[in-house]
């Protein structure tokens, strides 16, 4: 019996990280990318990604998860503002846009919430959607619907890592194996 690798090493610039692999739904073992709590890795990835931001981008959009520190670093380096959708409604939200995520690679259905004042910051703007890892593209498509509903235009999709073959044209620094099992 063959055992799936328990880790995978990635290198961005001069920073390497050994990523543990975890079971993810029916996908088998996948590398776990963590930006939260790893400033050195996050900064290295953002430094390489800033050159990949599509021309004409006026605002970055992400979801409050592992991609948030990455998007913050991209914003800092590029000078572009960013907006975050959330996975839960907050009591302070004013007239939020709500968007279901139709299919999740990890097998978890989710809903995205974009506060009304944040949605206004996308109106009339060219928006690049930023994620840590894109596999199927379901979350990116849900974010794109929020952009369109807010009156913005999607300029492109940007990710640190692409895993498999998403249904969207995603610009990524590196490809990860779809599964390691």
PDB file of C-alpha atoms in Angstrom:
ATOM      1  CA  UNK A   1       0.000   0.000   0.000  1.00  0.00           C
ATOM      2  CA  UNK A   2       1.335   3.460  -0.967  1.00  0.00           C
ATOM      3  CA  UNK A   3       1.094   6.205   1.632  1.00  0.00           C
ATOM      4  CA  UNK A   4       0.422   9.794   0.586  1.00  0.00           C
ATOM      5  CA  UNK A   5       3.180  12.296   1.415  1.00  0.00           C
ATOM      6  CA  UNK A   6       2.626  14.022   4.738  1.00  0.00           C
ATOM      7  CA  UNK A   7       4.167  17.310   3.562  1.00  0.00           C
ATOM      8  CA  UNK A   8       5.119  19.368   0.522  1.00  0.00           C
ATOM      9  CA  UNK A   9       7.784  22.076   0.350  1.00  0.00           C
ATOM     10  CA  UNK A  10       7.160  25.284  -1.607  1.00  0.00           C
ATOM     11  CA  UNK A  11       9.582  28.144  -2.219  1.00  0.00           C
ATOM     12  CA  UNK A  12       8.602  31.736  -3.005  1.00  0.00           C
ATOM     13  CA  UNK A  13      11.514  34.105  -3.540  1.00  0.00           C
ATOM     14  CA  UNK A  14      14.052  33.093  -0.915  1.00  0.00           C
ATOM     15  CA  UNK A  15      11.468  31.782   1.576  1.00  0.00           C
ATOM     16  CA  UNK A  16      10.612  28.082   1.754  1.00  0.00           C
ATOM     17  CA  UNK A  17       7.833  26.473   3.719  1.00  0.00           C
ATOM     18  CA  UNK A  18       7.115  22.829   4.324  1.00  0.00           C
ATOM     19  CA  UNK A  19       3.345  22.534   4.154  1.00  0.00           C
ATOM     20  CA  UNK A  20       1.615  19.737   6.021  1.00  0.00           C
ATOM     21  CA  UNK A  21      -0.966  17.803   4.049  1.00  0.00           C
ATOM     22  CA  UNK A  22      -4.479  17.315   5.325  1.00  0.00           C
ATOM     23  CA  UNK A  23      -7.514  15.313   4.223  1.00  0.00           C
ATOM     24  CA  UNK A  24      -9.994  17.570   2.445  1.00  0.00           C
ATOM     25  CA  UNK A  25     -13.439  16.215   1.698  1.00  0.00           C
ATOM     26  CA  UNK A  26     -13.288  13.732  -1.162  1.00  0.00           C
ATOM     27  CA  UNK A  27     -10.079  15.239  -2.537  1.00  0.00           C
ATOM     28  CA  UNK A  28      -7.675  13.092  -0.556  1.00  0.00           C
ATOM     29  CA  UNK A  29      -4.615  14.777   0.984  1.00  0.00           C
ATOM     30  CA  UNK A  30      -3.904  18.379  -0.040  1.00  0.00           C
ATOM     31  CA  UNK A  31      -1.175  20.821   1.054  1.00  0.00           C
ATOM     32  CA  UNK A  32      -2.303  23.246   3.779  1.00  0.00           C
ATOM     33  CA  UNK A  33      -1.170  26.804   2.998  1.00  0.00           C
ATOM     34  CA  UNK A  34      -1.149  29.071   6.072  1.00  0.00           C
ATOM     35  CA  UNK A  35      -0.604  32.829   5.839  1.00  0.00           C
ATOM     36  CA  UNK A  36      -2.187  33.679   9.183  1.00  0.00           C
ATOM     37  CA  UNK A  37       0.617  33.909  11.715  1.00  0.00           C
ATOM     38  CA  UNK A  38       3.444  33.595   9.164  1.00  0.00           C
ATOM     39  CA  UNK A  39       4.475  37.158   8.312  1.00  0.00           C
ATOM     40  CA  UNK A  40       7.713  36.176   6.576  1.00  0.00           C
ATOM     41  CA  UNK A  41       5.988  33.809   4.141  1.00  0.00           C
ATOM     42  CA  UNK A  42       3.048  36.196   3.620  1.00  0.00           C
ATOM     43  CA  UNK A  43       5.358  39.111   2.789  1.00  0.00           C
ATOM     44  CA  UNK A  44       7.451  36.999   0.397  1.00  0.00           C
ATOM     45  CA  UNK A  45       4.361  35.816  -1.474  1.00  0.00           C
ATOM     46  CA  UNK A  46       2.872  39.336  -1.643  1.00  0.00           C
ATOM     47  CA  UNK A  47       6.169  40.727  -2.945  1.00  0.00           C
ATOM     48  CA  UNK A  48       6.103  38.249  -5.836  1.00  0.00           C
ATOM     49  CA  UNK A  49       2.361  38.677  -6.490  1.00  0.00           C
ATOM     50  CA  UNK A  50       2.320  42.483  -6.731  1.00  0.00           C
ATOM     51  CA  UNK A  51       3.713  42.314 -10.282  1.00  0.00           C
ATOM     52  CA  UNK A  52       0.846  39.975 -11.239  1.00  0.00           C
ATOM     53  CA  UNK A  53      -1.972  42.373 -10.320  1.00  0.00           C
ATOM     54  CA  UNK A  54      -3.908  42.955 -13.559  1.00  0.00           C
ATOM     55  CA  UNK A  55      -3.442  46.358 -15.179  1.00  0.00           C
ATOM     56  CA  UNK A  56      -6.224  48.784 -14.421  1.00  0.00           C
ATOM     57  CA  UNK A  57      -7.074  47.258 -11.042  1.00  0.00           C
ATOM     58  CA  UNK A  58      -8.510  49.884  -8.703  1.00  0.00           C
ATOM     59  CA  UNK A  59      -9.551  47.747  -5.711  1.00  0.00           C
ATOM     60  CA  UNK A  60      -8.640  44.307  -4.342  1.00  0.00           C
ATOM     61  CA  UNK A  61     -11.359  42.029  -2.932  1.00  0.00           C
ATOM     62  CA  UNK A  62     -10.890  39.016  -0.700  1.00  0.00           C
ATOM     63  CA  UNK A  63     -12.782  37.032   1.887  1.00  0.00           C
ATOM     64  CA  UNK A  64     -11.892  37.174   5.577  1.00  0.00           C
ATOM     65  CA  UNK A  65      -9.911  33.966   5.857  1.00  0.00           C
ATOM     66  CA  UNK A  66      -6.347  32.920   5.260  1.00  0.00           C
ATOM     67  CA  UNK A  67      -6.128  35.314   2.273  1.00  0.00           C
ATOM     68  CA  UNK A  68      -6.721  38.419   4.404  1.00  0.00           C
ATOM     69  CA  UNK A  69      -3.108  38.962   5.552  1.00  0.00           C
ATOM     70  CA  UNK A  70      -1.933  38.292   1.995  1.00  0.00           C
ATOM     71  CA  UNK A  71      -4.346  40.869   0.567  1.00  0.00           C
ATOM     72  CA  UNK A  72      -3.311  43.385   3.229  1.00  0.00           C
ATOM     73  CA  UNK A  73       0.349  42.962   2.227  1.00  0.00           C
ATOM     74  CA  UNK A  74      -0.573  43.284  -1.473  1.00  0.00           C
ATOM     75  CA  UNK A  75      -2.451  46.477  -0.685  1.00  0.00           C
ATOM     76  CA  UNK A  76       0.504  47.832   1.278  1.00  0.00           C
ATOM     77  CA  UNK A  77       2.943  47.118  -1.570  1.00  0.00           C
ATOM     78  CA  UNK A  78       0.704  48.225  -4.460  1.00  0.00           C
ATOM     79  CA  UNK A  79      -1.041  51.186  -2.855  1.00  0.00           C
ATOM     80  CA  UNK A  80      -4.413  49.730  -3.885  1.00  0.00           C
ATOM     81  CA  UNK A  81      -7.255  49.708  -1.359  1.00  0.00           C
ATOM     82  CA  UNK A  82      -8.924  46.432  -0.466  1.00  0.00           C
ATOM     83  CA  UNK A  83     -12.342  45.248   0.662  1.00  0.00           C
ATOM     84  CA  UNK A  84     -13.239  42.041   2.513  1.00  0.00           C
ATOM     85  CA  UNK A  85     -16.325  39.897   2.343  1.00  0.00           C
ATOM     86  CA  UNK A  86     -17.115  37.919   5.490  1.00  0.00           C
ATOM     87  CA  UNK A  87     -18.394  34.402   6.031  1.00  0.00           C
ATOM     88  CA  UNK A  88     -20.790  35.461   8.789  1.00  0.00           C
ATOM     89  CA  UNK A  89     -23.116  38.377   9.206  1.00  0.00           C
ATOM     90  CA  UNK A  90     -21.951  40.974  11.705  1.00  0.00           C
ATOM     91  CA  UNK A  91     -24.445  43.030  13.708  1.00  0.00           C
ATOM     92  CA  UNK A  92     -22.985  46.309  12.430  1.00  0.00           C
ATOM     93  CA  UNK A  93     -23.531  45.461   8.753  1.00  0.00           C
ATOM     94  CA  UNK A  94     -25.742  47.894   6.872  1.00  0.00           C
ATOM     95  CA  UNK A  95     -27.711  46.518   3.946  1.00  0.00           C
ATOM     96  CA  UNK A  96     -25.182  43.762   3.195  1.00  0.00           C
ATOM     97  CA  UNK A  97     -25.008  41.954  -0.102  1.00  0.00           C
ATOM     98  CA  UNK A  98     -25.391  38.230   0.522  1.00  0.00           C
ATOM     99  CA  UNK A  99     -24.015  35.587  -1.830  1.00  0.00           C
ATOM    100  CA  UNK A 100     -24.102  31.795  -1.550  1.00  0.00           C
ATOM    101  CA  UNK A 101     -20.987  29.917  -2.608  1.00  0.00           C
ATOM    102  CA  UNK A 102     -22.385  27.245  -4.955  1.00  0.00           C
ATOM    103  CA  UNK A 103     -19.692  24.609  -4.638  1.00  0.00           C
ATOM    104  CA  UNK A 104     -16.829  24.298  -2.246  1.00  0.00           C
ATOM    105  CA  UNK A 105     -13.863  22.082  -3.023  1.00  0.00           C
ATOM    106  CA  UNK A 106     -13.683  21.088   0.620  1.00  0.00           C
ATOM    107  CA  UNK A 107     -17.337  20.073   0.675  1.00  0.00           C
ATOM    108  CA  UNK A 108     -18.575  22.899   2.913  1.00  0.00           C
ATOM    109  CA  UNK A 109     -21.404  25.177   1.753  1.00  0.00           C
ATOM    110  CA  UNK A 110     -20.884  28.826   2.710  1.00  0.00           C
ATOM    111  CA  UNK A 111     -22.463  32.242   2.443  1.00  0.00           C
ATOM    112  CA  UNK A 112     -20.514  35.453   1.862  1.00  0.00           C
ATOM    113  CA  UNK A 113     -21.574  38.800   3.359  1.00  0.00           C
ATOM    114  CA  UNK A 114     -20.405  42.162   2.011  1.00  0.00           C
ATOM    115  CA  UNK A 115     -21.289  45.163   4.171  1.00  0.00           C
ATOM    116  CA  UNK A 116     -23.206  47.852   2.245  1.00  0.00           C
ATOM    117  CA  UNK A 117     -20.587  50.619   2.740  1.00  0.00           C
ATOM    118  CA  UNK A 118     -17.881  48.195   1.553  1.00  0.00           C
ATOM    119  CA  UNK A 119     -19.960  47.289  -1.490  1.00  0.00           C
ATOM    120  CA  UNK A 120     -20.163  51.006  -2.330  1.00  0.00           C
ATOM    121  CA  UNK A 121     -16.347  51.074  -2.527  1.00  0.00           C
ATOM    122  CA  UNK A 122     -16.579  48.602  -5.448  1.00  0.00           C
ATOM    123  CA  UNK A 123     -19.176  50.577  -7.417  1.00  0.00           C
ATOM    124  CA  UNK A 124     -17.751  51.681 -10.767  1.00  0.00           C
ATOM    125  CA  UNK A 125     -14.337  50.138  -9.983  1.00  0.00           C
ATOM    126  CA  UNK A 126     -12.182  47.495 -11.641  1.00  0.00           C
ATOM    127  CA  UNK A 127     -11.739  44.845  -8.950  1.00  0.00           C
ATOM    128  CA  UNK A 128      -9.197  42.027  -8.703  1.00  0.00           C
ATOM    129  CA  UNK A 129     -10.244  39.078  -6.569  1.00  0.00           C
ATOM    130  CA  UNK A 130      -7.423  37.795  -4.343  1.00  0.00           C
ATOM    131  CA  UNK A 131      -7.273  34.337  -2.783  1.00  0.00           C
ATOM    132  CA  UNK A 132      -4.682  32.160  -1.102  1.00  0.00           C
ATOM    133  CA  UNK A 133      -5.487  28.959  -3.029  1.00  0.00           C
ATOM    134  CA  UNK A 134      -7.942  28.477  -5.891  1.00  0.00           C
ATOM    135  CA  UNK A 135      -9.046  24.930  -6.695  1.00  0.00           C
ATOM    136  CA  UNK A 136     -12.512  24.788  -8.288  1.00  0.00           C
ATOM    137  CA  UNK A 137     -13.075  28.548  -8.465  1.00  0.00           C
ATOM    138  CA  UNK A 138     -16.401  28.433  -6.576  1.00  0.00           C
ATOM    139  CA  UNK A 139     -15.432  31.066  -4.014  1.00  0.00           C
ATOM    140  CA  UNK A 140     -13.923  33.302  -6.706  1.00  0.00           C
ATOM    141  CA  UNK A 141     -17.156  33.069  -8.718  1.00  0.00           C
ATOM    142  CA  UNK A 142     -19.206  34.022  -5.652  1.00  0.00           C
ATOM    143  CA  UNK A 143     -16.895  36.996  -5.032  1.00  0.00           C
ATOM    144  CA  UNK A 144     -17.264  37.993  -8.699  1.00  0.00           C
ATOM    145  CA  UNK A 145     -21.056  38.003  -8.308  1.00  0.00           C
ATOM    146  CA  UNK A 146     -20.676  40.327  -5.311  1.00  0.00           C
ATOM    147  CA  UNK A 147     -18.489  42.661  -7.403  1.00  0.00           C
ATOM    148  CA  UNK A 148     -21.061  42.754 -10.198  1.00  0.00           C
ATOM    149  CA  UNK A 149     -23.987  43.236  -7.790  1.00  0.00           C
ATOM    150  CA  UNK A 150     -22.076  46.126  -6.183  1.00  0.00           C
ATOM    151  CA  UNK A 151     -21.690  47.787  -9.596  1.00  0.00           C
ATOM    152  CA  UNK A 152     -18.035  46.921 -10.165  1.00  0.00           C
ATOM    153  CA  UNK A 153     -16.219  45.003 -12.889  1.00  0.00           C
ATOM    154  CA  UNK A 154     -13.932  42.028 -12.300  1.00  0.00           C
ATOM    155  CA  UNK A 155     -10.438  42.900 -13.587  1.00  0.00           C
ATOM    156  CA  UNK A 156      -9.058  39.438 -12.835  1.00  0.00           C
ATOM    157  CA  UNK A 157      -8.459  36.622 -10.409  1.00  0.00           C
ATOM    158  CA  UNK A 158      -5.193  36.402  -8.484  1.00  0.00           C
ATOM    159  CA  UNK A 159      -4.034  33.625  -6.149  1.00  0.00           C
ATOM    160  CA  UNK A 160      -0.843  32.597  -4.452  1.00  0.00           C
ATOM    161  CA  UNK A 161      -1.472  28.999  -5.483  1.00  0.00           C
ATOM    162  CA  UNK A 162      -3.661  27.235  -8.042  1.00  0.00           C
ATOM    163  CA  UNK A 163      -4.657  23.660  -7.235  1.00  0.00           C
ATOM    164  CA  UNK A 164      -6.009  21.601 -10.079  1.00  0.00           C
ATOM    165  CA  UNK A 165      -7.888  23.228 -12.942  1.00  0.00           C
ATOM    166  CA  UNK A 166     -10.245  26.001 -11.819  1.00  0.00           C
ATOM    167  CA  UNK A 167     -13.058  26.993 -14.145  1.00  0.00           C
ATOM    168  CA  UNK A 168     -11.704  30.580 -14.197  1.00  0.00           C
ATOM    169  CA  UNK A 169      -8.588  32.150 -15.657  1.00  0.00           C
ATOM    170  CA  UNK A 170      -6.623  32.527 -12.421  1.00  0.00           C
ATOM    171  CA  UNK A 171      -3.192  34.162 -12.302  1.00  0.00           C
ATOM    172  CA  UNK A 172      -1.141  32.279  -9.696  1.00  0.00           C
ATOM    173  CA  UNK A 173       2.437  32.230  -8.476  1.00  0.00           C
ATOM    174  CA  UNK A 174       2.606  28.453  -8.328  1.00  0.00           C
ATOM    175  CA  UNK A 175       0.597  25.339  -8.995  1.00  0.00           C
ATOM    176  CA  UNK A 176       0.044  22.812  -6.225  1.00  0.00           C
ATOM    177  CA  UNK A 177      -0.807  19.180  -6.888  1.00  0.00           C
ATOM    178  CA  UNK A 178      -4.554  18.540  -6.955  1.00  0.00           C
ATOM    179  CA  UNK A 179      -4.148  15.728  -4.469  1.00  0.00           C
ATOM    180  CA  UNK A 180      -1.270  13.849  -2.903  1.00  0.00           C
ATOM    181  CA  UNK A 181      -3.094  10.574  -2.285  1.00  0.00           C
TER     182      UNK A 181
END
